[in-house]
Coordinates of C-alpha atoms and ligand atoms in Angstrom, one line a residue:
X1 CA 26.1 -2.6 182.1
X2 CA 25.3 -6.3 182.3
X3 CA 28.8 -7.5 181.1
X4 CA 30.7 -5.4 184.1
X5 CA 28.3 -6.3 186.6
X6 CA 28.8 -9.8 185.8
X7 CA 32.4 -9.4 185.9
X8 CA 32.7 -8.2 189.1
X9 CA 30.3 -10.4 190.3
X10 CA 33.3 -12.8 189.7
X11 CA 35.4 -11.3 191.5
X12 CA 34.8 -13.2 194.9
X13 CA 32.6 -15.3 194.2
X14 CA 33.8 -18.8 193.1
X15 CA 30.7 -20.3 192.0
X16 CA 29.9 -18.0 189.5
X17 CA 32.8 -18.6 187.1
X18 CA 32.2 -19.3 183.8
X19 CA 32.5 -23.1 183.0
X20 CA 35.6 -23.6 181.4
X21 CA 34.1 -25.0 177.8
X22 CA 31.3 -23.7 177.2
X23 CA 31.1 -20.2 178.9
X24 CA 28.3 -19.0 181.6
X25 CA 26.3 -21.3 183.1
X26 CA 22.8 -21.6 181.1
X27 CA 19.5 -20.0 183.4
X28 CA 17.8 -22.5 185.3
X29 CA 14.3 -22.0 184.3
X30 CA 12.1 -24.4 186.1
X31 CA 10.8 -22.9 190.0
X32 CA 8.4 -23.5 192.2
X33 CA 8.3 -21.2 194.2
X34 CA 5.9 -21.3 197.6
X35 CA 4.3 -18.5 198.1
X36 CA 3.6 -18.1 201.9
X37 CA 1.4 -15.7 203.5
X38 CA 3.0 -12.1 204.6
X39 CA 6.3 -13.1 204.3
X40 CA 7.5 -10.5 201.2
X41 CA 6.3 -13.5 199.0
X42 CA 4.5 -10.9 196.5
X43 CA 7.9 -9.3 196.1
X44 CA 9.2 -12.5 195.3
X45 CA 6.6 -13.6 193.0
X46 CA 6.8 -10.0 190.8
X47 CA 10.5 -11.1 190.3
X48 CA 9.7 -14.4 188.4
X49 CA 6.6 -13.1 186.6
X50 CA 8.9 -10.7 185.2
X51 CA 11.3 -13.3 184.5
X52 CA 9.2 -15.7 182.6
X53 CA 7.5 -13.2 180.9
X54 CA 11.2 -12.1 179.7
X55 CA 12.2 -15.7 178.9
X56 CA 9.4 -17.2 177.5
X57 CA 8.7 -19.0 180.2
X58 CA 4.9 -20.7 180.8
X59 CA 4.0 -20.0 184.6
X60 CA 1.5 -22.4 185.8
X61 CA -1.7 -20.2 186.9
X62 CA -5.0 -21.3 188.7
X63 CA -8.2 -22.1 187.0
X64 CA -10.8 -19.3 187.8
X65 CA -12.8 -21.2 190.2
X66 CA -9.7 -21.0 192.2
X67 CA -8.9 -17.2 191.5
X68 CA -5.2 -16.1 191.9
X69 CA -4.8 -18.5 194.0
X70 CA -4.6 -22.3 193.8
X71 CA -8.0 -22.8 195.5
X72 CA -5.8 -22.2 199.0
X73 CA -6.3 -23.4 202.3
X74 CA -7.2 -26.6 199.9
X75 CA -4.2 -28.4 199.5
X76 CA -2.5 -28.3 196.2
X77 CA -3.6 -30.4 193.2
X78 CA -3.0 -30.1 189.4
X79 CA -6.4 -30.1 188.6
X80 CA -6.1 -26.4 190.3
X81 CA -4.0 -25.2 187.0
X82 CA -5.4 -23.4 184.3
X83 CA -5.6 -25.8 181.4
X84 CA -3.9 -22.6 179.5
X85 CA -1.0 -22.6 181.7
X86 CA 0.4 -25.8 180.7
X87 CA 3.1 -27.3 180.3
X88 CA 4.3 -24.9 183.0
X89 CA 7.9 -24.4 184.1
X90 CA 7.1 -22.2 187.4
X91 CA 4.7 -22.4 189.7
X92 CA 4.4 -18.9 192.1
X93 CA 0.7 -18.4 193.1
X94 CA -0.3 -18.9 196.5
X95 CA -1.1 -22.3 197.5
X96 CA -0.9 -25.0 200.5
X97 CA 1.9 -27.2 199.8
X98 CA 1.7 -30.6 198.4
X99 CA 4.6 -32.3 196.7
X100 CA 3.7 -34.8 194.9
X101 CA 0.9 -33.0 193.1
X102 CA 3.2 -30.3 192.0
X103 CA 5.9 -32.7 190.9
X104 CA 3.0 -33.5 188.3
X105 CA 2.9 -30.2 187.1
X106 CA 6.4 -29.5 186.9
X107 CA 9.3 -30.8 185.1
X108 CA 11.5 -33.1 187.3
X109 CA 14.5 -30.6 187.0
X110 CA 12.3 -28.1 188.7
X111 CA 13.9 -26.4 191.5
X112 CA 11.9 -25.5 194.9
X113 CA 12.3 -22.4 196.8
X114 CA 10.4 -20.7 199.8
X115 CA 10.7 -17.5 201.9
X116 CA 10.1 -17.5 206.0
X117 CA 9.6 -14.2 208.0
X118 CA 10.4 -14.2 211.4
X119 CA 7.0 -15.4 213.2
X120 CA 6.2 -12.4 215.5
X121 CA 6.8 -9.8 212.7
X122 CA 4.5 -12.1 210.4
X123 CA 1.9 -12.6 213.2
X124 CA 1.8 -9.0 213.5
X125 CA 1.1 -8.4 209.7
X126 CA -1.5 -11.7 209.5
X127 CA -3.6 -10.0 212.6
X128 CA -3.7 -7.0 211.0
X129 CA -4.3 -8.0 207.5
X130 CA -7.2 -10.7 208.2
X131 CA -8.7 -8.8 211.2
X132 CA -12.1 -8.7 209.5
X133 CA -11.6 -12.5 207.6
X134 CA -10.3 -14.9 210.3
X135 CA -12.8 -15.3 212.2
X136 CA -10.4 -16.2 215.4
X137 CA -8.9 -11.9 215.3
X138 CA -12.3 -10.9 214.4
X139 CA -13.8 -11.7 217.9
X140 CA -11.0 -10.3 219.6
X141 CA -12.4 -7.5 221.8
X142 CA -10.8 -3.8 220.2
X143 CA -9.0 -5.5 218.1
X144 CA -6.1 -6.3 220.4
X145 CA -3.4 -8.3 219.5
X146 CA -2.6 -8.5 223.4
X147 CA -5.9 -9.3 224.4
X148 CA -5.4 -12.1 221.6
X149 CA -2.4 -13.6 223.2
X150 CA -3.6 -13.0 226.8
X151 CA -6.1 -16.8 226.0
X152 CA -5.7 -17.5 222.6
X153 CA -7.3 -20.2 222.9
X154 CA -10.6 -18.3 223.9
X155 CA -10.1 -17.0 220.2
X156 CA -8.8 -19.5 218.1
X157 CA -11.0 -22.1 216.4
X158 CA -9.3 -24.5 214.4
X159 CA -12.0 -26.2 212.5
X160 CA -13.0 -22.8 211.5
X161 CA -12.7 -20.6 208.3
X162 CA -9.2 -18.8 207.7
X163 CA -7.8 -20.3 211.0
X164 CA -5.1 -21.0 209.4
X165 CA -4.3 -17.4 209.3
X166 CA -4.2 -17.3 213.3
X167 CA -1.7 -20.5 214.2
X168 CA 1.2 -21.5 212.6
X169 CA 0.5 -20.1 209.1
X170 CA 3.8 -21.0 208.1
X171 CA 3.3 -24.3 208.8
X172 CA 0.1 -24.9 207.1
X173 CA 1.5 -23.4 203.8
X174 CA 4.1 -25.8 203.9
X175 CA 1.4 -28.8 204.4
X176 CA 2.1 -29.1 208.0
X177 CA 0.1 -29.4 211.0
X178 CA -0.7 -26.3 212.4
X179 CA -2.5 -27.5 215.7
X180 CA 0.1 -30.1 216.2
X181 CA 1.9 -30.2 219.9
X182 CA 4.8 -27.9 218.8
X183 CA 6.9 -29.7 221.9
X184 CA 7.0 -32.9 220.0
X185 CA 10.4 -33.2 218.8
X186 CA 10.0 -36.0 216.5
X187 CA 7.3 -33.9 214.7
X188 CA 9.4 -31.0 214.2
X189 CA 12.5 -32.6 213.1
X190 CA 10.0 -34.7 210.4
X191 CA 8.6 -31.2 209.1
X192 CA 12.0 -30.2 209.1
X193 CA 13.1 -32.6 207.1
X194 CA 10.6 -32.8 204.6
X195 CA 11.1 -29.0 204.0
X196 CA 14.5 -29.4 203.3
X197 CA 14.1 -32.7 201.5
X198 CA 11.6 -30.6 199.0
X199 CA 12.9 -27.2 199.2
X200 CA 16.5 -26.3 197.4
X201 CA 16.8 -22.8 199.2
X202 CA 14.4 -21.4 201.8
X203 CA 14.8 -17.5 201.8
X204 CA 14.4 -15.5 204.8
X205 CA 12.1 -12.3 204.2
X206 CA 14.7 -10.1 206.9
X207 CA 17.5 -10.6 204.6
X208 CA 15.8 -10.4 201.6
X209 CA 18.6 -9.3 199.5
X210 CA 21.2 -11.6 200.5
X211 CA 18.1 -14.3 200.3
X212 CA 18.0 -13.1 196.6
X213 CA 21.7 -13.7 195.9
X214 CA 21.2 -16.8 196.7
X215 CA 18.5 -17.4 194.6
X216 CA 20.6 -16.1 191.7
X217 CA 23.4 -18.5 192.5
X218 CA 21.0 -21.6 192.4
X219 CA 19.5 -20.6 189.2
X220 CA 22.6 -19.3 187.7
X221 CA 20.8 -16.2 187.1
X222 CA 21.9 -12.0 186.0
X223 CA 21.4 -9.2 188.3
X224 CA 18.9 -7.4 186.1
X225 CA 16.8 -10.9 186.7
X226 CA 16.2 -10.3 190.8
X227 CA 15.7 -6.3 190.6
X228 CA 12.4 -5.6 192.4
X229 CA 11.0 -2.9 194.5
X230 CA 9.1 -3.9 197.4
X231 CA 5.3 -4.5 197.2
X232 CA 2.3 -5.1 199.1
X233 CA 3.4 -3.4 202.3
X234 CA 0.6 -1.8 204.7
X235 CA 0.9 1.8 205.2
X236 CA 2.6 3.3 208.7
X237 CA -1.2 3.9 209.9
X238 CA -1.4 0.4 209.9
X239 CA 1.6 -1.1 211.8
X240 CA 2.2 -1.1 214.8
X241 CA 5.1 -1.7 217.0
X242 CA 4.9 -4.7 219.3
X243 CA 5.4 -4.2 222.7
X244 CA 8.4 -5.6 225.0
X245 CA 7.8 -9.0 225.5
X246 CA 4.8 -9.6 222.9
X247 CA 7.4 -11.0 220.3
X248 CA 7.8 -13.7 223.0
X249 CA 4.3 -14.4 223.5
X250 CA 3.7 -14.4 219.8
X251 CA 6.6 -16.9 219.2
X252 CA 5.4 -19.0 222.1
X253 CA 2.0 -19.4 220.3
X254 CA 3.5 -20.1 216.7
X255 CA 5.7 -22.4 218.4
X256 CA 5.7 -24.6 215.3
X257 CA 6.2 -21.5 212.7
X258 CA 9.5 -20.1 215.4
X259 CA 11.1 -23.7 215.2
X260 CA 10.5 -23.6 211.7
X261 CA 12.4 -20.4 211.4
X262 CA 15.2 -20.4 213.6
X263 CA 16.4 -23.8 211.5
X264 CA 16.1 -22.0 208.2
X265 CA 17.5 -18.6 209.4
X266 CA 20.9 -20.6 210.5
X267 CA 20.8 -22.6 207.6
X268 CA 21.0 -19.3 205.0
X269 CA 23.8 -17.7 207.2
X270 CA 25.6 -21.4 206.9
X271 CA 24.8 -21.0 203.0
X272 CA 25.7 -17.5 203.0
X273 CA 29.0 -17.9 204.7
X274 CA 30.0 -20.2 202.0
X275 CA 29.6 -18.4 199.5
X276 CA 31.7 -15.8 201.4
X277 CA 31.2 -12.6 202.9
X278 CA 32.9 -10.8 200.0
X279 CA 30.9 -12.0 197.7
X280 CA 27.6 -11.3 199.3
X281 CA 28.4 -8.2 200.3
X282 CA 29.7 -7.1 196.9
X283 CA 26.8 -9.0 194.9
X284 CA 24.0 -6.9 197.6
X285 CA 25.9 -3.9 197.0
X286 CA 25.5 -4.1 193.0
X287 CA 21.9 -5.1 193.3
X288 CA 21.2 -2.0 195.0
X289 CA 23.0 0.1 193.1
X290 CA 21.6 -1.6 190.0
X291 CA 18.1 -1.1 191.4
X292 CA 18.5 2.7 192.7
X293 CA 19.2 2.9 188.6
X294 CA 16.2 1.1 187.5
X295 CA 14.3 3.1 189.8
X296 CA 16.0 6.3 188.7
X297 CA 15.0 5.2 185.1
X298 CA 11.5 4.8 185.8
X299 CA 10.6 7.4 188.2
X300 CA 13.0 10.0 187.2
X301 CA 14.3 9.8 191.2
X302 CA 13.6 8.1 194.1
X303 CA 10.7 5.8 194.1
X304 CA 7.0 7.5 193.9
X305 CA 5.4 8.3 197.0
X306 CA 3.8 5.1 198.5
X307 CA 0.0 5.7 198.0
X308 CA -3.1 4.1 199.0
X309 CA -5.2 2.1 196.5
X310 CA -8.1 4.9 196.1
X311 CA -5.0 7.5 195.3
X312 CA -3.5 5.2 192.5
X313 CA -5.4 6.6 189.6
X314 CA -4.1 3.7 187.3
X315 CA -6.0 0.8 188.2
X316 CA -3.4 -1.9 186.9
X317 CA -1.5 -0.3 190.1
X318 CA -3.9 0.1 193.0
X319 CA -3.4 -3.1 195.5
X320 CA -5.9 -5.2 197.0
X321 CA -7.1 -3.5 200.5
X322 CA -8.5 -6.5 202.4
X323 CA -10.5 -4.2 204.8
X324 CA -11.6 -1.0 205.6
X325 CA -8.8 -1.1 208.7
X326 CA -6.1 -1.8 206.9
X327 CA -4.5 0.0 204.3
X328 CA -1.9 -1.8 201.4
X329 CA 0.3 0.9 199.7
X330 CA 1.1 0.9 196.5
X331 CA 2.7 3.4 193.8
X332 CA 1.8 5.4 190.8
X333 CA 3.7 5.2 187.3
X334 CA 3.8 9.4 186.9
X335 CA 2.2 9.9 184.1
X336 CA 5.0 12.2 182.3
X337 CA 7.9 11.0 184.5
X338 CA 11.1 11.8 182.2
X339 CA 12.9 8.3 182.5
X340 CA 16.5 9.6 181.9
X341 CA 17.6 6.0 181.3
X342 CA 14.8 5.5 178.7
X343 CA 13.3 2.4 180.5
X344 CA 10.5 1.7 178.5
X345 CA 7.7 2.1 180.4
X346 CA 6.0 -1.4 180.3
X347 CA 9.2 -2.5 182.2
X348 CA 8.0 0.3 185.1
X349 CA 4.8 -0.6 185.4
X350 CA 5.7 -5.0 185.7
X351 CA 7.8 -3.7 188.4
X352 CA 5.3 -2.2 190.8
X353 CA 2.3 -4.4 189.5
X354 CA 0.1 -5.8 191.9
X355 CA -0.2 -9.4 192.4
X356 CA -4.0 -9.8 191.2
X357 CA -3.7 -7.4 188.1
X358 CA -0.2 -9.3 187.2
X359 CA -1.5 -12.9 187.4
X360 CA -4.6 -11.7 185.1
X361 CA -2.1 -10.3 182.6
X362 CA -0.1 -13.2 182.7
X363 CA -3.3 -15.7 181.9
X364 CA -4.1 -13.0 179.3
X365 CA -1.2 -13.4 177.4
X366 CA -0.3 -17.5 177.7
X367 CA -4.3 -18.0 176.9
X368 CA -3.6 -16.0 173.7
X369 CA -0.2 -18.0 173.3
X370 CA -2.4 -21.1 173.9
X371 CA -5.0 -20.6 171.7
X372 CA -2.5 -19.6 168.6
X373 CA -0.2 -23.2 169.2
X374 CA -3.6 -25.2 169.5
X375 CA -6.1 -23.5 167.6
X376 CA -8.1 -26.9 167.1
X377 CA -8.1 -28.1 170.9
X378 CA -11.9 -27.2 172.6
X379 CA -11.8 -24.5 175.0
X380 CA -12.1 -25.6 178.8
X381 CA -16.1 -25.6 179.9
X382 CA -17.1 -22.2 180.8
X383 CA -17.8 -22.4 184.6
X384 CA -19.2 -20.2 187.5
X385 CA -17.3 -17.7 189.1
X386 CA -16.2 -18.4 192.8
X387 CA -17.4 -15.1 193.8
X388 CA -20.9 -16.3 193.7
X389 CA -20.6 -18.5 196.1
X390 CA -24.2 -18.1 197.5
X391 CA -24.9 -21.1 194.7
X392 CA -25.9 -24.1 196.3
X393 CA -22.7 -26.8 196.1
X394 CA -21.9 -27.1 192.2
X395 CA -18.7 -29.1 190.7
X396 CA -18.1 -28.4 186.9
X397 CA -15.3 -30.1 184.5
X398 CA -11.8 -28.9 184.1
X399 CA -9.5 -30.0 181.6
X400 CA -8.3 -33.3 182.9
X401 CA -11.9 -34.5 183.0
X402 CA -11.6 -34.3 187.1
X403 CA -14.5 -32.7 188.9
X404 CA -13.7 -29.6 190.6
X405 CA -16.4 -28.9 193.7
X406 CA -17.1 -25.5 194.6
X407 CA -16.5 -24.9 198.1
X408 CA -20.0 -24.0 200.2
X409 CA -21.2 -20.6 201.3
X410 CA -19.6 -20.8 204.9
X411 CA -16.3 -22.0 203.7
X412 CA -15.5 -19.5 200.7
X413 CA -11.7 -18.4 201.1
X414 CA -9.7 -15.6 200.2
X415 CA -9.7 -16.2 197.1
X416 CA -13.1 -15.7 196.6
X417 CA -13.4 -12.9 198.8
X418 CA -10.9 -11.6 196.6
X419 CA -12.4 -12.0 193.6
X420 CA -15.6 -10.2 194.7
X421 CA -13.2 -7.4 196.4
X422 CA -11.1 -6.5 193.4
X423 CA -13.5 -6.4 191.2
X424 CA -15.6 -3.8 192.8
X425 CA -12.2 -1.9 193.9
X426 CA -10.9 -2.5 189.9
X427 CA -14.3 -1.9 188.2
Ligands
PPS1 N1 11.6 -6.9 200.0 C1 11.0 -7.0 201.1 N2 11.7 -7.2 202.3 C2 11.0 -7.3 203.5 N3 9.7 -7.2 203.6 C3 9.0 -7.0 202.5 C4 9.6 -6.9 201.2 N4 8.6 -6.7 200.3 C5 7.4 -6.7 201.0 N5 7.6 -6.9 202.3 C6 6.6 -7.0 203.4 O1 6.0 -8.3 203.2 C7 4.6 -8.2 203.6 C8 3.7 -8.7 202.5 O2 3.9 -10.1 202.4 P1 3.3 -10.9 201.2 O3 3.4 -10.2 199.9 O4 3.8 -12.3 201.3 O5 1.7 -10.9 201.6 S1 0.5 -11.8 201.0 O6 0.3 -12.9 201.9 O7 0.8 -12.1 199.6 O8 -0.7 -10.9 201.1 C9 4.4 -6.8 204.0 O9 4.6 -6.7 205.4 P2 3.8 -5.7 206.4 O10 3.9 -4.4 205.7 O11 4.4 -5.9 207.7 O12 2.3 -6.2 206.3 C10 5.5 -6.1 203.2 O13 5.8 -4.8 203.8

């Protein structure tokens, strides 16, 4: 098993040698990890949940005002984190960038990673996904992405609610300026730049795999660590296939997001290619193989049938749906699957958790951890749930003293959306 993967993961791949006194490498366990909008970022973020619930490892999560996510399009700020979450070593919930506000959070050997999907294959997703939120899709006549690029501009607000959804999401997530003139070549380069200033590897979600090898070389991490299955995709009723010459005319409007993109797509093949084509190929080719057998050992085969939520009779497992035209797939743990590698089935069901239902467990179990190591500290004020956001503007108290605001009616976000959705879908 893990001993003859990892020595012929050395074969071929220099890096991963043991250091000559004192054996392998120790895990790096210290991530931020920035988790971008429908870019295979849930995928991602299933891997380190997995991982630091392994290791030990304290993942920073949001206070509840903010929901799952760190109170996103906002941008970041520690007062965001979950007074029960801290000291935290990752960071993986869905936020809008901002450095030096993480840095707080995190310990100063933390290492930064993000993931990029190429901008007309995201656009596509995004339209799709927030047809019914972002206001800028929702007044698109039938629904038409084509209609949509035809005058985006006719569309597209930018001072309005989820617009960020509709123009350079990338960018925004990575506390740029979306709306910025994306021919200005001194703006680019800057954002540039400060990505990979911040950022140690930025994946890329079309080579996801060979993205994940080198995630596992920067962290000095095993195989069994970056096993995942894929999760949160939309069903086939809800793609579509984009037209010759739309990927253009997407790009052309996510100007900002393409640049963005193309640098970081050359810049992993660059990275890739030093590590070596034999070595990447041979370290993809044992993560599959390592993951067909972890899938063999929970499902007894191939994966489960993809599902949609209201067929996923384990609630813990049904995915959020963000609207009634759009369905998220998901799987099923079969009830009395024989797992012929006798993977318990805990390990299963982390594997094809849902991102709201995993970051609840996670606060479950690090509150619980909390209260035991400081049984004397006060518990954070109790405070009202995002969801109702029909309250009038209210602010409470969060653990550093700093007052939280509550976002208005008009403005709610995603997150509290979110909140309202799941629970009626999980209830
Ligand atoms: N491993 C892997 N490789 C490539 N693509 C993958 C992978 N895992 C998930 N996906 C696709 O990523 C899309 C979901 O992205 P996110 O999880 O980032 O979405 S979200 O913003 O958190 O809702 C969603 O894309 P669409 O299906 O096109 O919507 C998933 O199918």
């Amino acid at each position: 098993g893990h001993f003859s993967w990892t020595i012929k993961a050395f074969l071929g791949c220099p890096s991963l040698r043991p250091h000559p006194s004192s054996g392998l490498k120790p895990k790096h366990t210290s991530i931020a990890f920035l988790k971008t909008h429908k870019t295979a970022s849930t995928t991602v973020q299933n891997i380190l949940f997995r991982f630091a619930e392994r290791h030990n490892v304290t993942v920073a999560l949001p206070v509840q005002a903010c929901d799952h996510q760190f109170c996103y399009p906002r941008p970041f700020s520690a007062r965001f984190v979950h007074p029960h979450t801290v000291p935290a070593r990752i960071v993986t919930s869905h936020m809008r960038f901002n450095g030096s506000e993480l840095r707080r959070v995190l310990p100063a050997d933390a290492l930064y990673v993000t993931i990029l999907r190429e901008p007309a294959a995201m656009f596509e997703s995004l339209f799709s996904y927030y047809n019914q939120y972002c206001l800028s899709f929702k007044r698109v006549p039938n629904g038409s992405l084509e209609t949509f690029l035809d005058a985006p501009w006719r569309y597209y607000r930018p001072e309005e609610k989820d617009s960020m959804f509709a123009h350079n999401t990338l960018t925004f997530d990575l506390g740029g300026e979306k709306d910025h003139t994306p021919t200005d070549e001194a703006y680019v380069r800057g954002l540039v730049r400060d990505v990979e200033r911040d950022f140690s590897l930025v994946m890329i979600a079309e080579h996801f795999d060979e993205s994940l090898v080198l995630l596992r070389h920067l962290l000095s991490w095993d195989l069994e660590d970056i096993l995942y299955v894929k999760l949160n995709m939309r069903g086939p009723g809800s793609r579509r296939s984009l037209a010759a010459g739309l990927p253009a005319r997407i790009r052309a409007w996510n100007l900002l997001d393409a640049q963005l993109y193309d640098h970081f797509n050359a810049s992993l093949w660059r990275r890739l290619a030093e590590l070596g084509a034999a070595c990447v190929g041979r370290e993809v080719r044992l993560l599959r193989q390592a993951r067909d057998r972890l899938v063999r050992g929970c499902f007894g085969g191939r994966l489960p049938q993809l599902r949609l939520a209201a067929q996923i009779s384990n609630k813990e497992l049904r995915p959020w749906q963000p609207s009634a035209g759009v369905d998220i797939v998901g799987y099923d743990l079969p009830p009395n699957a024989t797992r012929p590698g006798a993977v318990p089935q805990e390990v299963c069901l982390k594997l094809i958790m849902p991102e709201v239902q995993y970051s609840r467990r996670l606060l479950r179990i690090q509150s619980l951890r909390y209260r035991r190591n400081y049984p004397m500290r006060p518990p954070p004020p109790l405070r009202p749930a995002l969801a109702r956001h029909r309250l009038p503007v209210g602010s409470f108290r969060n653990f550093l003293g700093h007052t939280l605001t509550q976002r208005p009616a008009g403005s709610q976000n995603r997150a509290g959306r979110l909140a309202r959705f799941s629970r009626r879908q999980l209830s």
